[in-house]
Amino acid sequence: MKLTIAAIRSGTDPVGKLPHAAFHRWLEDPIYCQKCDAAYNLVVPWDDAVSKFFEDQSRPLILMLRKAVQLGHGNNHRVSHFETSGVVVRSITSAN
């Protein structure tokens, strides 16, 4: 199973498309920047979020997203939408 997790900064709308699913689940524990008050909410496809293997499969992806948020502090959190699948974290920016 290929798990996709999106991290969207609180107070902003998703810039890119959310992971493919009929319903999405917002995870209860957001990612916080340790140096400021920025918070990123995590979005996962519903079927993946309720899987019994979700905790084990999502742990490395959430760690990569947490690292991307920490690195985003250097540019004042201009990227408001991160997405990971596999071993890559994509930062999605608006076309403006």
GROMACS .gro file of N, CA and C in nm:
model
  288
    1MET      N    1   0.084  -0.118   0.000
    1MET     CA    2   0.000   0.000   0.000
    1MET      C    3   0.089   0.124   0.000
    2LYS      N    4   0.055   0.218  -0.086
    2LYS     CA    5   0.130   0.343  -0.095
    2LYS      C    6   0.054   0.449  -0.017
    3LEU      N    7   0.107   0.491   0.094
    3LEU     CA    8   0.042   0.587   0.182
    3LEU      C    9   0.084   0.729   0.146
    4THR      N   10  -0.012   0.819   0.137
    4THR     CA   11   0.014   0.960   0.108
    4THR      C   12  -0.041   1.044   0.222
    5ILE      N   13   0.042   1.134   0.276
    5ILE     CA   14   0.001   1.222   0.384
    5ILE      C   15   0.030   1.366   0.341
    6ALA      N   16  -0.066   1.454   0.362
    6ALA     CA   17  -0.047   1.596   0.332
    6ALA      C   18  -0.044   1.674   0.463
    7ALA      N   19   0.046   1.771   0.471
    7ALA     CA   20   0.055   1.861   0.587
    7ALA      C   21   0.019   2.001   0.538
    8ILE      N   22  -0.087   2.057   0.594
    8ILE     CA   23  -0.137   2.188   0.551
    8ILE      C   24  -0.131   2.283   0.669
    9ARG      N   25  -0.071   2.398   0.646
    9ARG     CA   26  -0.055   2.495   0.755
    9ARG      C   27  -0.191   2.543   0.804
   10SER      N   28  -0.206   2.552   0.935
   10SER     CA   29  -0.331   2.598   0.995
   10SER      C   30  -0.363   2.739   0.947
   11GLY      N   31  -0.489   2.762   0.918
   11GLY     CA   32  -0.532   2.892   0.874
   11GLY      C   33  -0.518   2.915   0.725
   12THR      N   34  -0.469   2.816   0.650
   12THR     CA   35  -0.456   2.829   0.506
   12THR      C   36  -0.536   2.718   0.439
   13ASP      N   37  -0.567   2.739   0.314
   13ASP     CA   38  -0.634   2.637   0.234
   13ASP      C   39  -0.528   2.551   0.165
   14PRO      N   40  -0.563   2.427   0.132
   14PRO     CA   41  -0.468   2.344   0.056
   14PRO      C   42  -0.438   2.409  -0.079
   15VAL      N   43  -0.313   2.413  -0.116
   15VAL     CA   44  -0.273   2.473  -0.243
   15VAL      C   45  -0.286   2.371  -0.354
   16GLY      N   46  -0.246   2.248  -0.327
   16GLY     CA   47  -0.255   2.142  -0.427
   16GLY      C   48  -0.373   2.052  -0.399
   17LYS      N   49  -0.386   1.948  -0.480
   17LYS     CA   50  -0.492   1.851  -0.459
   17LYS      C   51  -0.459   1.766  -0.337
   18LEU      N   52  -0.561   1.730  -0.262
   18LEU     CA   53  -0.542   1.643  -0.148
   18LEU      C   54  -0.524   1.500  -0.197
   19PRO      N   55  -0.470   1.410  -0.112
   19PRO     CA   56  -0.454   1.270  -0.154
   19PRO      C   57  -0.587   1.214  -0.204
   20HIS      N   58  -0.581   1.124  -0.302
   20HIS     CA   59  -0.702   1.068  -0.363
   20HIS      C   60  -0.780   0.985  -0.263
   21ALA      N   61  -0.905   1.018  -0.244
   21ALA     CA   62  -0.997   0.942  -0.159
   21ALA      C   63  -1.132   1.010  -0.165
   22ALA      N   64  -1.234   0.934  -0.140
   22ALA     CA   65  -1.368   0.993  -0.136
   22ALA      C   66  -1.383   1.078  -0.010
   23PHE      N   67  -1.326   1.031   0.101
   23PHE     CA   68  -1.331   1.104   0.227
   23PHE      C   69  -1.190   1.114   0.281
   24HIS      N   70  -1.161   1.225   0.347
   24HIS     CA   71  -1.030   1.244   0.410
   24HIS      C   72  -1.047   1.249   0.560
   25ARG      N   73  -0.942   1.218   0.629
   25ARG     CA   74  -0.942   1.226   0.774
   25ARG      C   75  -0.831   1.321   0.816
   26TRP      N   76  -0.867   1.417   0.900
   26TRP     CA   77  -0.768   1.508   0.957
   26TRP      C   78  -0.719   1.442   1.085
   27LEU      N   79  -0.591   1.416   1.095
   27LEU     CA   80  -0.536   1.350   1.214
   27LEU      C   81  -0.539   1.446   1.333
   28GLU      N   82  -0.553   1.389   1.450
   28GLU     CA   83  -0.570   1.469   1.572
   28GLU      C   84  -0.443   1.544   1.611
   29ASP      N   85  -0.327   1.489   1.585
   29ASP     CA   86  -0.202   1.549   1.629
   29ASP      C   87  -0.135   1.627   1.515
   30PRO      N   88  -0.142   1.760   1.518
   30PRO     CA   89  -0.075   1.838   1.412
   30PRO      C   90   0.076   1.841   1.437
   31ILE      N   91   0.149   1.889   1.340
   31ILE     CA   92   0.293   1.908   1.352
   31ILE      C   93   0.317   2.055   1.385
   32TYR      N   94   0.392   2.080   1.491
   32TYR     CA   95   0.424   2.217   1.533
   32TYR      C   96   0.569   2.248   1.505
   33CYS      N   97   0.596   2.371   1.464
   33CYS     CA   98   0.734   2.418   1.452
   33CYS      C   99   0.783   2.445   1.594
   34GLN      N  100   0.901   2.396   1.627
   34GLN     CA  101   0.954   2.413   1.762
   34GLN      C  102   1.004   2.554   1.788
   35LYS      N  103   1.025   2.632   1.682
   35LYS     CA  104   1.082   2.765   1.699
   35LYS      C  105   0.980   2.878   1.694
   36CYS      N  106   0.858   2.847   1.650
   36CYS     CA  107   0.754   2.951   1.643
   36CYS      C  108   0.618   2.885   1.661
   37ASP      N  109   0.513   2.957   1.630
   37ASP     CA  110   0.378   2.907   1.656
   37ASP      C  111   0.312   2.845   1.533
   38ALA      N  112   0.386   2.813   1.428
   38ALA     CA  113   0.327   2.753   1.309
   38ALA      C  114   0.284   2.609   1.337
   39ALA      N  115   0.166   2.574   1.289
   39ALA     CA  116   0.114   2.438   1.306
   39ALA      C  117   0.065   2.387   1.171
   40TYR      N  118   0.088   2.262   1.143
   40TYR     CA  119   0.046   2.199   1.019
   40TYR      C  120  -0.045   2.081   1.052
   41ASN      N  121  -0.166   2.082   0.994
   41ASN     CA  122  -0.260   1.973   1.014
   41ASN      C  123  -0.234   1.864   0.910
   42LEU      N  124  -0.250   1.739   0.950
   42LEU     CA  125  -0.222   1.626   0.863
   42LEU      C  126  -0.351   1.569   0.805
   43VAL      N  127  -0.350   1.543   0.675
   43VAL     CA  128  -0.465   1.489   0.604
   43VAL      C  129  -0.424   1.355   0.542
   44VAL      N  130  -0.510   1.254   0.563
   44VAL     CA  131  -0.484   1.120   0.514
   44VAL      C  132  -0.613   1.066   0.451
   45PRO      N  133  -0.603   0.985   0.345
   45PRO     CA  134  -0.723   0.920   0.294
   45PRO      C  135  -0.788   0.834   0.403
   46TRP      N  136  -0.919   0.837   0.408
   46TRP     CA  137  -0.994   0.770   0.516
   46TRP      C  138  -0.959   0.622   0.525
   47ASP      N  139  -0.958   0.550   0.414
   47ASP     CA  140  -0.932   0.407   0.418
   47ASP      C  141  -0.794   0.374   0.476
   48ASP      N  142  -0.695   0.457   0.444
   48ASP     CA  143  -0.561   0.435   0.499
   48ASP      C  144  -0.555   0.467   0.647
   49ALA      N  145  -0.627   0.571   0.689
   49ALA     CA  146  -0.623   0.614   0.829
   49ALA      C  147  -0.686   0.513   0.924
   50VAL      N  148  -0.781   0.436   0.877
   50VAL     CA  149  -0.847   0.338   0.964
   50VAL      C  150  -0.788   0.199   0.950
   51SER      N  151  -0.683   0.184   0.871
   51SER     CA  152  -0.615   0.055   0.855
   51SER      C  153  -0.545   0.018   0.985
   52LYS      N  154  -0.537  -0.110   1.012
   52LYS     CA  155  -0.471  -0.153   1.136
   52LYS      C  156  -0.320  -0.135   1.130
   53PHE      N  157  -0.264  -0.115   1.011
   53PHE     CA  158  -0.120  -0.095   0.997
   53PHE      C  159  -0.082   0.051   0.984
   54PHE      N  160  -0.177   0.142   1.001
   54PHE     CA  161  -0.151   0.284   0.978
   54PHE      C  162  -0.041   0.338   1.069
   55GLU      N  163  -0.043   0.304   1.195
   55GLU     CA  164   0.058   0.357   1.288
   55GLU      C  165   0.200   0.324   1.242
   56ASP      N  166   0.222   0.201   1.200
   56ASP     CA  167   0.357   0.160   1.157
   56ASP      C  168   0.394   0.221   1.023
   57GLN      N  169   0.299   0.230   0.930
   57GLN     CA  170   0.329   0.281   0.798
   57GLN      C  171   0.344   0.433   0.796
   58SER      N  172   0.275   0.502   0.884
   58SER     CA  173   0.277   0.649   0.881
   58SER      C  174   0.394   0.709   0.959
   59ARG      N  175   0.452   0.636   1.051
   59ARG     CA  176   0.557   0.692   1.136
   59ARG      C  177   0.672   0.753   1.057
   60PRO      N  178   0.735   0.682   0.960
   60PRO     CA  179   0.846   0.747   0.888
   60PRO      C  180   0.802   0.866   0.804
   61LEU      N  181   0.680   0.861   0.750
   61LEU     CA  182   0.632   0.973   0.669
   61LEU      C  183   0.608   1.097   0.755
   62ILE      N  184   0.553   1.077   0.873
   62ILE     CA  185   0.529   1.191   0.964
   62ILE      C  186   0.661   1.250   1.010
   63LEU      N  187   0.762   1.166   1.031
   63LEU     CA  188   0.894   1.218   1.069
   63LEU      C  189   0.954   1.303   0.957
   64MET      N  190   0.936   1.261   0.832
   64MET     CA  191   0.987   1.340   0.720
   64MET      C  192   0.912   1.473   0.709
   65LEU      N  193   0.780   1.470   0.730
   65LEU     CA  194   0.704   1.595   0.727
   65LEU      C  195   0.745   1.687   0.840
   66ARG      N  196   0.770   1.631   0.957
   66ARG     CA  197   0.815   1.712   1.071
   66ARG      C  198   0.948   1.780   1.039
   67LYS      N  199   1.038   1.708   0.974
   67LYS     CA  200   1.168   1.765   0.934
   67LYS      C  201   1.148   1.877   0.831
   68ALA      N  202   1.055   1.857   0.735
   68ALA     CA  203   1.028   1.960   0.634
   68ALA      C  204   0.972   2.087   0.699
   69VAL      N  205   0.887   2.071   0.799
   69VAL     CA  206   0.831   2.187   0.869
   69VAL      C  207   0.942   2.261   0.943
   70GLN      N  208   1.031   2.188   1.009
   70GLN     CA  209   1.142   2.252   1.080
   70GLN      C  210   1.233   2.327   0.983
   71LEU      N  211   1.260   2.268   0.866
   71LEU     CA  212   1.343   2.337   0.767
   71LEU      C  213   1.270   2.457   0.708
   72GLY      N  214   1.137   2.454   0.705
   72GLY     CA  215   1.058   2.565   0.653
   72GLY      C  216   1.062   2.687   0.742
   73HIS      N  217   1.107   2.673   0.865
   73HIS     CA  218   1.117   2.788   0.955
   73HIS      C  219   1.217   2.890   0.900
   74GLY      N  220   1.320   2.843   0.832
   74GLY     CA  221   1.422   2.932   0.777
   74GLY      C  222   1.368   3.027   0.672
   75ASN      N  223   1.263   2.988   0.601
   75ASN     CA  224   1.206   3.079   0.501
   75ASN      C  225   1.070   3.132   0.546
   76ASN      N  226   1.051   3.140   0.677
   76ASN     CA  227   0.932   3.199   0.739
   76ASN      C  228   0.804   3.124   0.703
   77HIS      N  229   0.815   2.993   0.686
   77HIS     CA  230   0.701   2.905   0.658
   77HIS      C  231   0.618   2.954   0.539
   78ARG      N  232   0.687   2.994   0.432
   78ARG     CA  233   0.617   3.037   0.311
   78ARG      C  234   0.543   2.922   0.243
   79VAL      N  235   0.593   2.801   0.257
   79VAL     CA  236   0.526   2.685   0.199
   79VAL      C  237   0.416   2.642   0.295
   80SER      N  238   0.293   2.642   0.249
   80SER     CA  239   0.182   2.609   0.337
   80SER      C  240   0.127   2.469   0.311
   81HIS      N  241   0.182   2.395   0.214
   81HIS     CA  242   0.130   2.263   0.181
   81HIS      C  243   0.246   2.170   0.147
   82PHE      N  244   0.267   2.068   0.230
   82PHE     CA  245   0.365   1.964   0.204
   82PHE      C  246   0.290   1.834   0.179
   83GLU      N  247   0.348   1.747   0.098
   83GLU     CA  248   0.287   1.617   0.075
   83GLU      C  249   0.397   1.514   0.062
   84THR      N  250   0.377   1.397   0.122
   84THR     CA  251   0.477   1.293   0.114
   84THR      C  252   0.415   1.162   0.072
   85SER      N  253   0.491   1.089  -0.004
   85SER     CA  254   0.453   0.956  -0.046
   85SER      C  255   0.584   0.884  -0.078
   86GLY      N  256   0.609   0.775  -0.011
   86GLY     CA  257   0.737   0.707  -0.030
   86GLY      C  258   0.845   0.780   0.048
   87VAL      N  259   0.955   0.816  -0.020
   87VAL     CA  260   1.067   0.879   0.050
   87VAL      C  261   1.088   1.025   0.008
   88VAL      N  262   0.988   1.085  -0.056
   88VAL     CA  263   1.000   1.221  -0.106
   88VAL      C  264   0.896   1.310  -0.039
   89VAL      N  265   0.937   1.430   0.001
   89VAL     CA  266   0.844   1.531   0.051
   89VAL      C  267   0.838   1.641  -0.054
   90ARG      N  268   0.717   1.664  -0.107
   90ARG     CA  269   0.698   1.771  -0.205
   90ARG      C  270   0.642   1.893  -0.136
   91SER      N  271   0.697   2.009  -0.167
   91SER     CA  272   0.638   2.134  -0.118
   91SER      C  273   0.560   2.193  -0.234
   92ILE      N  274   0.432   2.212  -0.212
   92ILE     CA  275   0.342   2.260  -0.317
   92ILE      C  276   0.318   2.409  -0.295
   93THR      N  277   0.352   2.487  -0.397
   93THR     CA  278   0.334   2.632  -0.388
   93THR      C  279   0.229   2.675  -0.489
   94SER      N  280   0.170   2.790  -0.465
   94SER     CA  281   0.068   2.841  -0.556
   94SER      C  282   0.133   2.890  -0.684
   95ALA      N  283   0.053   2.900  -0.788
   95ALA     CA  284   0.104   2.943  -0.919
   95ALA      C  285   0.129   3.093  -0.925
   96ASN      N  286   0.092   3.167  -0.824
   96ASN     CA  287   0.108   3.314  -0.824
   96ASN      C  288   0.252   3.352  -0.823
   0.00000   0.00000   0.00000
